[in-house]
Coordinates of C-alpha atoms and ligand atoms in Angstrom, one line a residue:
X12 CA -37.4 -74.2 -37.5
X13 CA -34.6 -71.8 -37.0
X14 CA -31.5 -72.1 -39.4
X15 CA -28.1 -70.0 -39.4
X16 CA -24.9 -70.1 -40.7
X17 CA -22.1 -69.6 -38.0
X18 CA -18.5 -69.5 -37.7
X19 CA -16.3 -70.6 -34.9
X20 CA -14.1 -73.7 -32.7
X21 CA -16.0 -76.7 -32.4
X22 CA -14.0 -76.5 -29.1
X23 CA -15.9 -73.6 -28.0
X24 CA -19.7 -74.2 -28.9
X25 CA -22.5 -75.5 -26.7
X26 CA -25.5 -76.8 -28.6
X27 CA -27.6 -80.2 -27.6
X28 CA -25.5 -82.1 -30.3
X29 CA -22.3 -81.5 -32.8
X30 CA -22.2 -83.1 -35.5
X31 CA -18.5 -83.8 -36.8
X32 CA -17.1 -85.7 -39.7
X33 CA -14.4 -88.6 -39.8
X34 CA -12.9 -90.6 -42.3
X35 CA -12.2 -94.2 -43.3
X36 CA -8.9 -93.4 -42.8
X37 CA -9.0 -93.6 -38.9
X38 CA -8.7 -89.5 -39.6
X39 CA -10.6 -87.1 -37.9
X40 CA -12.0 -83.5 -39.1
X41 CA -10.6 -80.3 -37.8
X42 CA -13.8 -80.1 -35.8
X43 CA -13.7 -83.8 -34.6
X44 CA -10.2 -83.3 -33.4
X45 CA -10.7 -80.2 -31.3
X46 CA -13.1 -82.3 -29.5
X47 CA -10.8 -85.3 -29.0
X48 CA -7.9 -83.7 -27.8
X49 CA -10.8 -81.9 -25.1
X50 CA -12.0 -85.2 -24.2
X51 CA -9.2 -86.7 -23.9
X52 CA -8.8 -89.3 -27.1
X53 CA -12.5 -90.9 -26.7
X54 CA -13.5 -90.0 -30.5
X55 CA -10.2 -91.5 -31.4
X56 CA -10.8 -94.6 -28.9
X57 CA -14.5 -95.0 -30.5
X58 CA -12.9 -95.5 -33.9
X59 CA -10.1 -97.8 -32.8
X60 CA -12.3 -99.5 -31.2
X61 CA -13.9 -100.3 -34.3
X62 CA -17.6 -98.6 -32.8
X63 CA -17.5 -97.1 -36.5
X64 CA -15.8 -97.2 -39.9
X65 CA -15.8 -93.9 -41.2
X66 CA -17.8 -95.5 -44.8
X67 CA -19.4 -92.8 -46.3
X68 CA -22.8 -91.9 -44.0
X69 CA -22.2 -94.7 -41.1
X70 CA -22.9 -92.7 -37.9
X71 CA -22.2 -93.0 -34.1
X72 CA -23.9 -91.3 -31.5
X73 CA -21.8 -90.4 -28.0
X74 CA -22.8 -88.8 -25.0
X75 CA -21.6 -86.5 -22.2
X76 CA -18.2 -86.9 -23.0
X77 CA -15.6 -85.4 -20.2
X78 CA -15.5 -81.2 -20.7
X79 CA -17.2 -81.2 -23.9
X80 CA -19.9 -78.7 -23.6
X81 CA -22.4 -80.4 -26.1
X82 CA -24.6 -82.8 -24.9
X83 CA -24.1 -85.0 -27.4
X84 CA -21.6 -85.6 -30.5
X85 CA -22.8 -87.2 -33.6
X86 CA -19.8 -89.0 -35.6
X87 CA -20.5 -89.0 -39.0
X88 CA -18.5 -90.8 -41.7
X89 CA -17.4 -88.7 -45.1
X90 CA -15.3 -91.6 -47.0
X91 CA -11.8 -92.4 -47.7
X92 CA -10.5 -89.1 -48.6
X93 CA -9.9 -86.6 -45.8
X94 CA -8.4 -84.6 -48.6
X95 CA -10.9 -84.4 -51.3
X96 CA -14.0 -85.5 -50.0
X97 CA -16.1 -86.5 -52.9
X98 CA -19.5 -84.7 -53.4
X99 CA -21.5 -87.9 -53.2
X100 CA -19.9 -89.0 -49.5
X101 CA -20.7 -85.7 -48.0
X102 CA -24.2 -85.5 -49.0
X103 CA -24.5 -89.0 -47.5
X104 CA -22.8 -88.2 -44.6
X105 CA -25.2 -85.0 -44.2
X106 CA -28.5 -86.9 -44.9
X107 CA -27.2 -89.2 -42.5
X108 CA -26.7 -86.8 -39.9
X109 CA -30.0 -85.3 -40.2
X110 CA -32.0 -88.6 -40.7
X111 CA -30.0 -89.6 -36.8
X112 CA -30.9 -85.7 -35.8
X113 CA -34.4 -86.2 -36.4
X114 CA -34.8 -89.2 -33.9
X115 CA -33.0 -87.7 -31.4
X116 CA -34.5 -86.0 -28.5
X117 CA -31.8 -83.1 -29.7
X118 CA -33.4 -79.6 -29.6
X119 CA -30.6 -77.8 -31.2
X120 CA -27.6 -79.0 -33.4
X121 CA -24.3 -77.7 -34.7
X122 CA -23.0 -79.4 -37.8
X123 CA -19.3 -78.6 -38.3
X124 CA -19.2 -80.8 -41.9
X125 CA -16.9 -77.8 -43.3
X126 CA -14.7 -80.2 -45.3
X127 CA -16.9 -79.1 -48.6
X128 CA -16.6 -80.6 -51.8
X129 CA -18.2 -77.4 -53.4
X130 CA -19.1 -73.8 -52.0
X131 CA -21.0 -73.1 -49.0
X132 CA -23.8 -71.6 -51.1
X133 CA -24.1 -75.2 -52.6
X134 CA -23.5 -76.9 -49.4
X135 CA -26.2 -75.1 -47.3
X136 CA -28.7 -75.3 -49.9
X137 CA -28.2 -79.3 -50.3
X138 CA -28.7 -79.5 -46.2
X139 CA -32.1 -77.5 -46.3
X140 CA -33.4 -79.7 -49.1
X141 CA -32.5 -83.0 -47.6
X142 CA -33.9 -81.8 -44.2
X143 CA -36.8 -80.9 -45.9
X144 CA -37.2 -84.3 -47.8
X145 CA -36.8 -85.9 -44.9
X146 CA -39.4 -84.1 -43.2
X147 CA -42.0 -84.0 -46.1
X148 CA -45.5 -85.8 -45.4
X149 CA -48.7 -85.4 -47.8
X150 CA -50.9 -83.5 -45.5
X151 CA -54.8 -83.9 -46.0
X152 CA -55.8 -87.5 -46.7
X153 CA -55.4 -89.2 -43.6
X154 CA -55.6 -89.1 -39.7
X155 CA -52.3 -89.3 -39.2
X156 CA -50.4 -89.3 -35.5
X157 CA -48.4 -86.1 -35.3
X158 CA -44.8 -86.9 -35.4
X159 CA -43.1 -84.6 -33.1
X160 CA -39.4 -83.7 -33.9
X161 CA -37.2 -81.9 -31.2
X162 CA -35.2 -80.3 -33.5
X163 CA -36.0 -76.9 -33.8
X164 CA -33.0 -74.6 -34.7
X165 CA -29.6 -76.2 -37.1
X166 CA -26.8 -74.0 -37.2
X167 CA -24.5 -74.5 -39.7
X168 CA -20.7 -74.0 -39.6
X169 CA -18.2 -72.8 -42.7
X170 CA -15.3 -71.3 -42.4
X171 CA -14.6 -67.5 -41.8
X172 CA -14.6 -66.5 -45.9
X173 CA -17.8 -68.6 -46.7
X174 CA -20.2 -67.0 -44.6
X175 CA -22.0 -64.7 -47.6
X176 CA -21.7 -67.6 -49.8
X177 CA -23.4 -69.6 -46.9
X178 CA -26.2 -66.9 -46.3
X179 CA -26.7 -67.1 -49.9
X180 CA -27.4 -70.8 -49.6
X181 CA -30.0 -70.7 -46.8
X182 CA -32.1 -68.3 -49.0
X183 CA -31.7 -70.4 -52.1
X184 CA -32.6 -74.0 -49.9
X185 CA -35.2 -72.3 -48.3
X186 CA -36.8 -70.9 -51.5
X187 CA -36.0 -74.8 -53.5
X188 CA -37.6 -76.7 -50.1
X189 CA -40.4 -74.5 -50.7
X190 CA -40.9 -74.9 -54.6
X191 CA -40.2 -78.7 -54.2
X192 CA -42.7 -79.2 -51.5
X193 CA -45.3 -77.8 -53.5
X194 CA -44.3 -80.2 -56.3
X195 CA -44.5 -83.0 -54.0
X196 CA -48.1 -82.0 -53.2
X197 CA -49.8 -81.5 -56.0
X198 CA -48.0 -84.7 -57.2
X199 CA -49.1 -87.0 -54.5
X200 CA -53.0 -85.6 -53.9
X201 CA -55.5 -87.6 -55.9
X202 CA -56.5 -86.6 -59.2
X203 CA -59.7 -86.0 -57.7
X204 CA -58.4 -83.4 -55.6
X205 CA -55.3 -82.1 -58.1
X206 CA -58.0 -81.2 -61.2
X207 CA -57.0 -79.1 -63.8
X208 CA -58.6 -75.8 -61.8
X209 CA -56.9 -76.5 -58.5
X210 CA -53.8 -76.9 -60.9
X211 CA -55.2 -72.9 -62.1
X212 CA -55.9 -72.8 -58.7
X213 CA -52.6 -72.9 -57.5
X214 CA -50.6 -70.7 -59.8
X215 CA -53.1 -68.0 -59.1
X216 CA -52.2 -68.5 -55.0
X217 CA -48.7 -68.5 -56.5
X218 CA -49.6 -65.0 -58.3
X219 CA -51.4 -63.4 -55.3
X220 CA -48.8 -64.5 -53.0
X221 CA -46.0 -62.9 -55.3
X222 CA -47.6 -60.7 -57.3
X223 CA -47.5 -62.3 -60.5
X224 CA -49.0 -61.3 -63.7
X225 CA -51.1 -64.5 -65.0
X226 CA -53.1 -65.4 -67.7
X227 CA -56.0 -68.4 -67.8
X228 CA -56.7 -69.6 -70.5
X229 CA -60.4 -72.0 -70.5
X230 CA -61.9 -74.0 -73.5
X231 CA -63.4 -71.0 -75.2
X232 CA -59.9 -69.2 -75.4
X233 CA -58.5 -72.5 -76.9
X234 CA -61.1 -72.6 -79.4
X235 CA -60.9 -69.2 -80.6
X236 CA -56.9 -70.1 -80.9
X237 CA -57.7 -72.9 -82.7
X238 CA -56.1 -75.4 -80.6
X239 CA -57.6 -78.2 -82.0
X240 CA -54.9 -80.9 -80.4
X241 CA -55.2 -79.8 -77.0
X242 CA -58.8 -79.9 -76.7
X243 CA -59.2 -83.6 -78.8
X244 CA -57.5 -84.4 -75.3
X245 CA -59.6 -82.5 -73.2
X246 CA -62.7 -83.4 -74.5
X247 CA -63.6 -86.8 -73.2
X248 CA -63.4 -85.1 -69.3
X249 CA -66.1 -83.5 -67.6
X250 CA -63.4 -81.4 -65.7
X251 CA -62.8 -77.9 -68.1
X252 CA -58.8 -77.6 -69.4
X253 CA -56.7 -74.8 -68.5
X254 CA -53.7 -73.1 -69.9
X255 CA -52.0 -70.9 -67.2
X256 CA -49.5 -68.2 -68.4
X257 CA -47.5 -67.1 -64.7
X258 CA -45.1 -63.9 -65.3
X259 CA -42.5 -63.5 -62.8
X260 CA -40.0 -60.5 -63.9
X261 CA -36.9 -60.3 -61.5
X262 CA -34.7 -58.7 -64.4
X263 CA -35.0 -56.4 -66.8
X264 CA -37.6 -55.4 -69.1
X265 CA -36.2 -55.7 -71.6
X266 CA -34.7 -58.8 -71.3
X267 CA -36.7 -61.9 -73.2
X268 CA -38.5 -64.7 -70.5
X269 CA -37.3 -68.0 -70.3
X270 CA -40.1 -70.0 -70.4
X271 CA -41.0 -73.3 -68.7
X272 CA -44.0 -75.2 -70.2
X273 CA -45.4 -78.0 -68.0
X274 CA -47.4 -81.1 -68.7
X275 CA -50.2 -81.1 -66.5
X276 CA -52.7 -84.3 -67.3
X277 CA -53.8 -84.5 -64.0
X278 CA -54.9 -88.3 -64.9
X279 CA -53.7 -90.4 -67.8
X280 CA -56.8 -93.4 -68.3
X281 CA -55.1 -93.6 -71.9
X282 CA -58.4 -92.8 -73.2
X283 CA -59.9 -94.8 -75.8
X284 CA -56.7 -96.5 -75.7
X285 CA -57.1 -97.5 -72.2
X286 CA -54.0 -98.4 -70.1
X287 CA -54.3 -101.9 -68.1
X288 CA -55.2 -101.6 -64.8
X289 CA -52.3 -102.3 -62.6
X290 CA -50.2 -99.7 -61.2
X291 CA -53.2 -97.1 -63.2
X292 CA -53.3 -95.4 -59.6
X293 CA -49.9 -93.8 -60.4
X294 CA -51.2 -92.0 -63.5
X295 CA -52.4 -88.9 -61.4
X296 CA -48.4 -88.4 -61.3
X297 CA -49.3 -87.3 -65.1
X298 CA -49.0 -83.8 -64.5
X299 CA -45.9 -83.5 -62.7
X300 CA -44.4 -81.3 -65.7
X301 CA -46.7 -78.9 -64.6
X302 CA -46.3 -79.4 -60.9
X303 CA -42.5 -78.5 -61.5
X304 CA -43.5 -75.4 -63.4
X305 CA -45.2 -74.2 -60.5
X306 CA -42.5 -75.3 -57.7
X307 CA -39.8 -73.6 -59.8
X308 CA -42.3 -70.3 -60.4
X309 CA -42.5 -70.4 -56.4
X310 CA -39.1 -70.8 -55.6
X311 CA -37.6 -67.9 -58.1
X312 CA -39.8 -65.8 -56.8
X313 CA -39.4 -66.9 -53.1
X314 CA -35.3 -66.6 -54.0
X315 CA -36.2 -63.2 -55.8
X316 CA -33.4 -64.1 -58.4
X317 CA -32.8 -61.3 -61.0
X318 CA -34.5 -62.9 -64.1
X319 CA -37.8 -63.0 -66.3
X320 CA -39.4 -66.3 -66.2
X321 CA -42.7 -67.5 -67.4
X322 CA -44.2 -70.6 -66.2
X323 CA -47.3 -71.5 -68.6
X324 CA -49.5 -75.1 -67.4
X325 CA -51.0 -76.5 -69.7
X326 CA -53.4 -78.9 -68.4
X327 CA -57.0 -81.6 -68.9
X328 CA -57.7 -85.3 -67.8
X329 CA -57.2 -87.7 -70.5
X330 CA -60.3 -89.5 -70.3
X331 CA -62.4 -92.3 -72.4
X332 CA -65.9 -91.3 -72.9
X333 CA -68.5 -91.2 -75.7
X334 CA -67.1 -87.9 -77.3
X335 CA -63.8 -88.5 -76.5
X336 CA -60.8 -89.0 -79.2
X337 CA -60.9 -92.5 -81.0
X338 CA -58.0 -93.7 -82.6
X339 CA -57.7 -92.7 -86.2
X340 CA -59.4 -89.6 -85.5
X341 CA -57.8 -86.2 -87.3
X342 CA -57.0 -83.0 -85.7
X343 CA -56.1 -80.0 -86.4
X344 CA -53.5 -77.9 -84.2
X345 CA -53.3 -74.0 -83.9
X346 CA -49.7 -74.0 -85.8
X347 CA -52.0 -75.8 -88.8
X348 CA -50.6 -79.1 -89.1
X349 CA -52.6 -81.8 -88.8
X350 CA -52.6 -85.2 -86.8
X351 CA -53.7 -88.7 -86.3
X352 CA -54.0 -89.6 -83.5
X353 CA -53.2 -93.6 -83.6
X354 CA -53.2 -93.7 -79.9
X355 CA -55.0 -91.8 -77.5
X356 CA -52.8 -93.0 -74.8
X357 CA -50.0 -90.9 -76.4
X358 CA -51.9 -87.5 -75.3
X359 CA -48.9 -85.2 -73.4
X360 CA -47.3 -84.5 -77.0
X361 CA -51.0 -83.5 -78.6
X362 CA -51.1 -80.9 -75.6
X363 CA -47.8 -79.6 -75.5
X364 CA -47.9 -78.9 -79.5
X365 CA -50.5 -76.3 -79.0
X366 CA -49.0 -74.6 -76.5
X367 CA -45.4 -74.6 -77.8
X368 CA -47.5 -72.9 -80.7
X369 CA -49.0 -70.4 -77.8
X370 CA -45.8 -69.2 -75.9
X371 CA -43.9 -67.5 -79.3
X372 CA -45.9 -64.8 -78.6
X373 CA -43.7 -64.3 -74.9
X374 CA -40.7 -64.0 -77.6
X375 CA -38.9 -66.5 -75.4
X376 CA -35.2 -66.7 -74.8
X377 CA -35.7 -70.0 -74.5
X378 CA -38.5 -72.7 -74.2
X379 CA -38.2 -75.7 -71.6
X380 CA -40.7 -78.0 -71.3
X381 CA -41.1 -80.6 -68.9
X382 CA -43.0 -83.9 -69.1
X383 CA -44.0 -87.2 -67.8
X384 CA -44.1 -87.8 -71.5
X385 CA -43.0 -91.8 -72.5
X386 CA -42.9 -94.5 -70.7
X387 CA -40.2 -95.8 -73.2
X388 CA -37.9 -93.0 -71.6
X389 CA -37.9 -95.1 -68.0
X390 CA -37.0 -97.7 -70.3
X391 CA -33.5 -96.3 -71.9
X392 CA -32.9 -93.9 -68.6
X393 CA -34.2 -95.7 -65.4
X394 CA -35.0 -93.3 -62.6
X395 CA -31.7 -92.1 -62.3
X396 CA -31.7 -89.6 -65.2
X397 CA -34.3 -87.2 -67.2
X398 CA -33.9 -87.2 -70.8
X399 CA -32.5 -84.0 -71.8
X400 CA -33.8 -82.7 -75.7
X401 CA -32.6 -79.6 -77.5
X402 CA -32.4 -77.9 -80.7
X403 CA -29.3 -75.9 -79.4
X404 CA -26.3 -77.0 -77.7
X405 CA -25.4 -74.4 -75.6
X406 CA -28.9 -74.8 -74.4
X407 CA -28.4 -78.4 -73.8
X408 CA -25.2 -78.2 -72.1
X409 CA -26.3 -75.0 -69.6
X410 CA -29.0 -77.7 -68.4
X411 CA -26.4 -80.7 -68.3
X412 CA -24.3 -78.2 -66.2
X413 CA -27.4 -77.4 -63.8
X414 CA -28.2 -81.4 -63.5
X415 CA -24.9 -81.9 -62.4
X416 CA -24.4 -78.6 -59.8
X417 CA -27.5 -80.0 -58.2
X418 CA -27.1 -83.4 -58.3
X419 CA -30.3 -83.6 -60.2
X420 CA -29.4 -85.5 -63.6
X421 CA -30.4 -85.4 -66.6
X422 CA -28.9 -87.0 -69.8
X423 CA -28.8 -85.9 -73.1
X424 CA -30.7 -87.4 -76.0
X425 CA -30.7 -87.4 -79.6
X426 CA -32.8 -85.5 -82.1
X427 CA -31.6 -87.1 -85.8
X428 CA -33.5 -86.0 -88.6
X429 CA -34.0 -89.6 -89.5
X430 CA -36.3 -90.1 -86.5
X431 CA -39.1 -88.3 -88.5
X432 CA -39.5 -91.2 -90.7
X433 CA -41.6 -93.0 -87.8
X434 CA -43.9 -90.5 -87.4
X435 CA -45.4 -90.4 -91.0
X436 CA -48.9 -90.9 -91.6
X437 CA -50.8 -91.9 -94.6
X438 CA -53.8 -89.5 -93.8
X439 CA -52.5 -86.3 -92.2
X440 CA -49.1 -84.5 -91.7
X441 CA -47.8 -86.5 -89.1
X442 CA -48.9 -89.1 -86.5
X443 CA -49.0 -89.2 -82.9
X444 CA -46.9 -92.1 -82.1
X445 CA -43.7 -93.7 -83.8
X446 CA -44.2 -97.5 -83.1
X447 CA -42.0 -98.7 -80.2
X448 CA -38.3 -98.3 -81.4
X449 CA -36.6 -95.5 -79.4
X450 CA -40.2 -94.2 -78.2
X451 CA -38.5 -91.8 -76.0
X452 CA -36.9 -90.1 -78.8
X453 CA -40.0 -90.2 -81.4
X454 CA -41.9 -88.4 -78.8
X455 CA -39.3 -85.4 -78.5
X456 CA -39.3 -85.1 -82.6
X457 CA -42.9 -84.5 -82.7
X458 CA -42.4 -82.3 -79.8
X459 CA -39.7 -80.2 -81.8
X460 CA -42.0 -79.7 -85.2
X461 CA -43.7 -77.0 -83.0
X462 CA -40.4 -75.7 -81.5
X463 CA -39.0 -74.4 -84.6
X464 CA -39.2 -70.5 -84.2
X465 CA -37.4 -70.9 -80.8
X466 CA -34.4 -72.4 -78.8
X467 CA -36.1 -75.2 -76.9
X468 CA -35.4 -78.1 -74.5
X469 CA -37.5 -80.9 -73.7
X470 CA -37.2 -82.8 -70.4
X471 CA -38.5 -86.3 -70.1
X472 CA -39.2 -86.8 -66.2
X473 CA -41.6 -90.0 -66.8
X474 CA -38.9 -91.8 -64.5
X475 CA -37.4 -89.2 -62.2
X476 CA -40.8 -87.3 -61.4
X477 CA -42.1 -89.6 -58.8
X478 CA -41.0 -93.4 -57.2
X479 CA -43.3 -96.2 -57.2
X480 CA -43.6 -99.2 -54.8
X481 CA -43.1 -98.9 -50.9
X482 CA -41.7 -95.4 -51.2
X483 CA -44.1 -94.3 -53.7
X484 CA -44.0 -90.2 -53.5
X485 CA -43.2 -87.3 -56.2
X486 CA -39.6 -86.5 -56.0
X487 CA -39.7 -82.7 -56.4
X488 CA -37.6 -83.6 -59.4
X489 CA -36.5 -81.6 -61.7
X490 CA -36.8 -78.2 -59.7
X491 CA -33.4 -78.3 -58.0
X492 CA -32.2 -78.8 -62.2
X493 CA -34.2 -75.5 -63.4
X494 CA -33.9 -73.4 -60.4
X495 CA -29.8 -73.9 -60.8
X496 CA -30.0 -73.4 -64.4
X497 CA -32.2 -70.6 -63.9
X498 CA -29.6 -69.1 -60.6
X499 CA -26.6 -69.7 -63.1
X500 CA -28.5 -67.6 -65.9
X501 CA -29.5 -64.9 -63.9
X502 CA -25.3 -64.2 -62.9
X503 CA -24.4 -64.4 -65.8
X504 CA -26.4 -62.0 -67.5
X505 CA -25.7 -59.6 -64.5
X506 CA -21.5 -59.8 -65.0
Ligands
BES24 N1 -48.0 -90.4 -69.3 C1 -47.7 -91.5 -70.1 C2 -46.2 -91.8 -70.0 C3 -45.8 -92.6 -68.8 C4 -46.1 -93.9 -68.6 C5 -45.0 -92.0 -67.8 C6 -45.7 -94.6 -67.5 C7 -44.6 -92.6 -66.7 C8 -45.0 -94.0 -66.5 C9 -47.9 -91.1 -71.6 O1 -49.0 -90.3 -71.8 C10 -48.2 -92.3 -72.3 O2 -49.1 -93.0 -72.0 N2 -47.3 -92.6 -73.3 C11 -47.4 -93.8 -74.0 C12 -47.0 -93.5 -75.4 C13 -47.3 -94.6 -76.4 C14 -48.8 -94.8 -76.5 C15 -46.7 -94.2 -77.7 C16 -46.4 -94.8 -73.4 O3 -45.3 -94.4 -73.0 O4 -46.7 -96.0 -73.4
MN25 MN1 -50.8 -91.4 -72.0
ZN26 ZN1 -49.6 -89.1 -70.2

């Protein structure tokens, strides 16, 4: 598929179709009203006729109209406001566009939506990820009829002083439709498929392909380390655990990594504490933390942007077995502290511990890490937003700032010190769960005892990483959040 950004009359273009905004206003775009006033008032005369009502993303198809020289022009409502049109309307009206332009017989489309809400660098990049999620299958599992789509090239239209800022946003989209594909995929395969090593797997294609620096870590490394948490977790698996340290360095030596630390329990039985069986299926989504750390690590370094970032995996099957964890059972982790682990089930925090001990050593900038960690946090957040943790607030609010640039939100949760009183055990240091009140929360403080030496973040994804029922399929989320935060970072530290 061919993409460019172009500049240019409406009135002067000749692609199979043109796609061109109108409002709930009866007004018409700039774009929409060179064409009218070629074809003589019949955009004008489709409204009034009432063929469509300019509501955010309703869309009407016309054809051949009299000395217009594309084929075909696609209406496409953007709201009420022909002034201001709201972020929210034009990314409906452009997935609306592209979901009409991809059951077309269209070979080639213009879209002239140049009434932005944002820059064209945003703009752009929303329009190749929204093509892209419209187009993304799982490829592998089944014999599926090929689905042949016309549309082969999609120019896009800003104005004369956006077309850098455009450019910019066809590298970025391209580079975040890559990253969140590759999220997607190792989300969706079958934890047969997606085992820890093709998790190791990956990242090392990822390495190759870039020329990474990485680091695997197997069982032996994590004994030496002493990371007794990690591997209570790992043990009840016949499949070997992994911990994956990816280096990509876009800036300068000198300056510290951000790094992204990803959940990677490529299936969550519960263990011991076995989880009922309905809806088990979607607990291969259980290492979607680490599938984002790897869609990010590909799309930086696709994007090339001018920053160090290391993406570390940390990742085993959580399995019952007859020398797997049992509940009461005591471990010890590498920071020392010990745990009891009163339910296996709660098995993401007792490998993310060890390795939040493990990445000091990158003397990070900062640590993110990213989890489908409680199931308590789809109960306080839905699917709409991650919860957000940090032991920093500038941290926190450079992350807020990234959800909201990409549309990709996240909302902030709280860390009181009073929290800790749930996680106290009579036996060792601390326990692994906090009883049911604010679970969400009681996971991120345990989470934050081995954060200490370190700005840190924690993102709970349990209901944003993937959607269940008849859409079920990862959601590439939260890449487009850390690949802005990461984009933001990187200019900054340049100016
Ligand atoms: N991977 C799950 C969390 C989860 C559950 C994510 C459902 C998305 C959907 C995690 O390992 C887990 O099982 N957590 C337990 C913790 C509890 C035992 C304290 C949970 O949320 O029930
Ligand atoms: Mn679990
Ligand atoms: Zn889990």
């Amino acid at each position: 598929m061919e993409f460019s950004i172009k500049t240019g009359a409406a009135e002067k273009q000749s692609y199979s179709t043109a796609v061109v905004g109108i409002f709930e206003n009866g007004k018409l775009s700039a774009a929409a009203k060179a064409l009218d006033s070629q074809c003589n008032g019949l955009i004008k005369a489709a409204i009034t006729d009432g063929d469509i009502t300019g509501k955010a993303g309703s869309t009407l198809l016309l054809r051949h109209l009299p000395n217009v020289a594309c084929q075909r022009v696609l209406l496409v409502g953007l709201g009420a406001d022909s002034k201001a049109v709201e972020a929210k309307d034009w990314l409906e009206a452009m997935r609306a566009a592209l979901k009409t332009l991809l059951d077309l017989g269209s070979t080639d489309a213009a879209m002239f939506l140049t009434e932005l809400p944002e820059d064209a660098e945003w703009a752009v990049s929303q329009t190749l990820v929204t093509l892209a999620d419209l187009r993304y299958r799982l490829e592998g599992f089944k014999k599926q009829p090929e689905v042949k789509v016309a549309l082969n090239a999609l120019h896009l239209f800003v104005g004369k002083k956006a077309v850098e800022d455009g450019e910019a946003g066809l590298k970025l989209g391209q580079a975040l439709a890559a990253g969140m594909s590759l999220t997607k995929d190792l989300g969706n395969q079958p934890s047969n498929y997606c085992t820890p090593t093709h998790l190791a797997n990956t990242a090392q294609a990822i390495a190759d392909d870039y020329k990474l620096d990485i680091e695997v870590l197997e069982r032996a490394d994590m004994e030496k380390l002493g990371m007794g948490s990690l591997l209570s977790v790992a043990k009840g698996s016949i499949e070997p655990p992994k911990l994956v340290s990816l280096h990509y360095r876009g800036g300068n030596k000198k300056d510290k990594p951000v790094v992204l630390v990803g959940k990677g329990i490529t299936f969550d039985s519960g263990g011991i504490s076995l989880k009922p069986g309905e809806g088990m299926d979607e607990m291969k989504y259980d290492m979607l933390g680490a599938g984002t750390v790897l869609g990010v690590m590909k799309a930086v370094a696709e994007a090339g942007l001018p920053i160090n970032v290391t993406g570390v995996v940390v990742t085993c099957e959580n399995m019952p077995a007859g020398n797997a964890s049992k509940p009461g059972d005591i471990v010890t982790t590498m920071s020392g502290q010990t745990i009891e682990i009163l339910n296996t089930d709660a098995e993401g925090r007792l490998i993310l511990c060890d390795t939040l001990t493990y990445v000091a050593k990158f003397e990070p900038a900062a640590v993110i890490d990213i989890a489908t960690l409680t199931g308590a946090c789809i109960i306080a957040l839905g699917h709409v937003n991650t919860g957000l943790y940090a032991n920093d607030d500038a941290l926190a609010n450079d992350l807020l700032a990234a959800a909201q640039e990409a549309r990709d939100w996240a909302w902030r949760m709280p860390l009181n010190p009073e929290y800790d009183e749930q996680l106290k055990s009579n036996f060792a240091d601390i326990a692994n769960i906090g009883g049911r009140p604010a679970g969400s929360v009681t996971a991120a403080m345990f989470l934050q005892r081995f954060a200490k030496d370190y700005t840190w973040a924690h993102l709970d994804i349990a209901g944003t990483g993937w959607k269940s029922g008849a859409a079920k399929g990862a959601t590439g989320r939260p890449v487009p959040l850390l690949v802005s935060f990461l984009k933001n970072r990187s200019k900054r530290k340049k100016s």
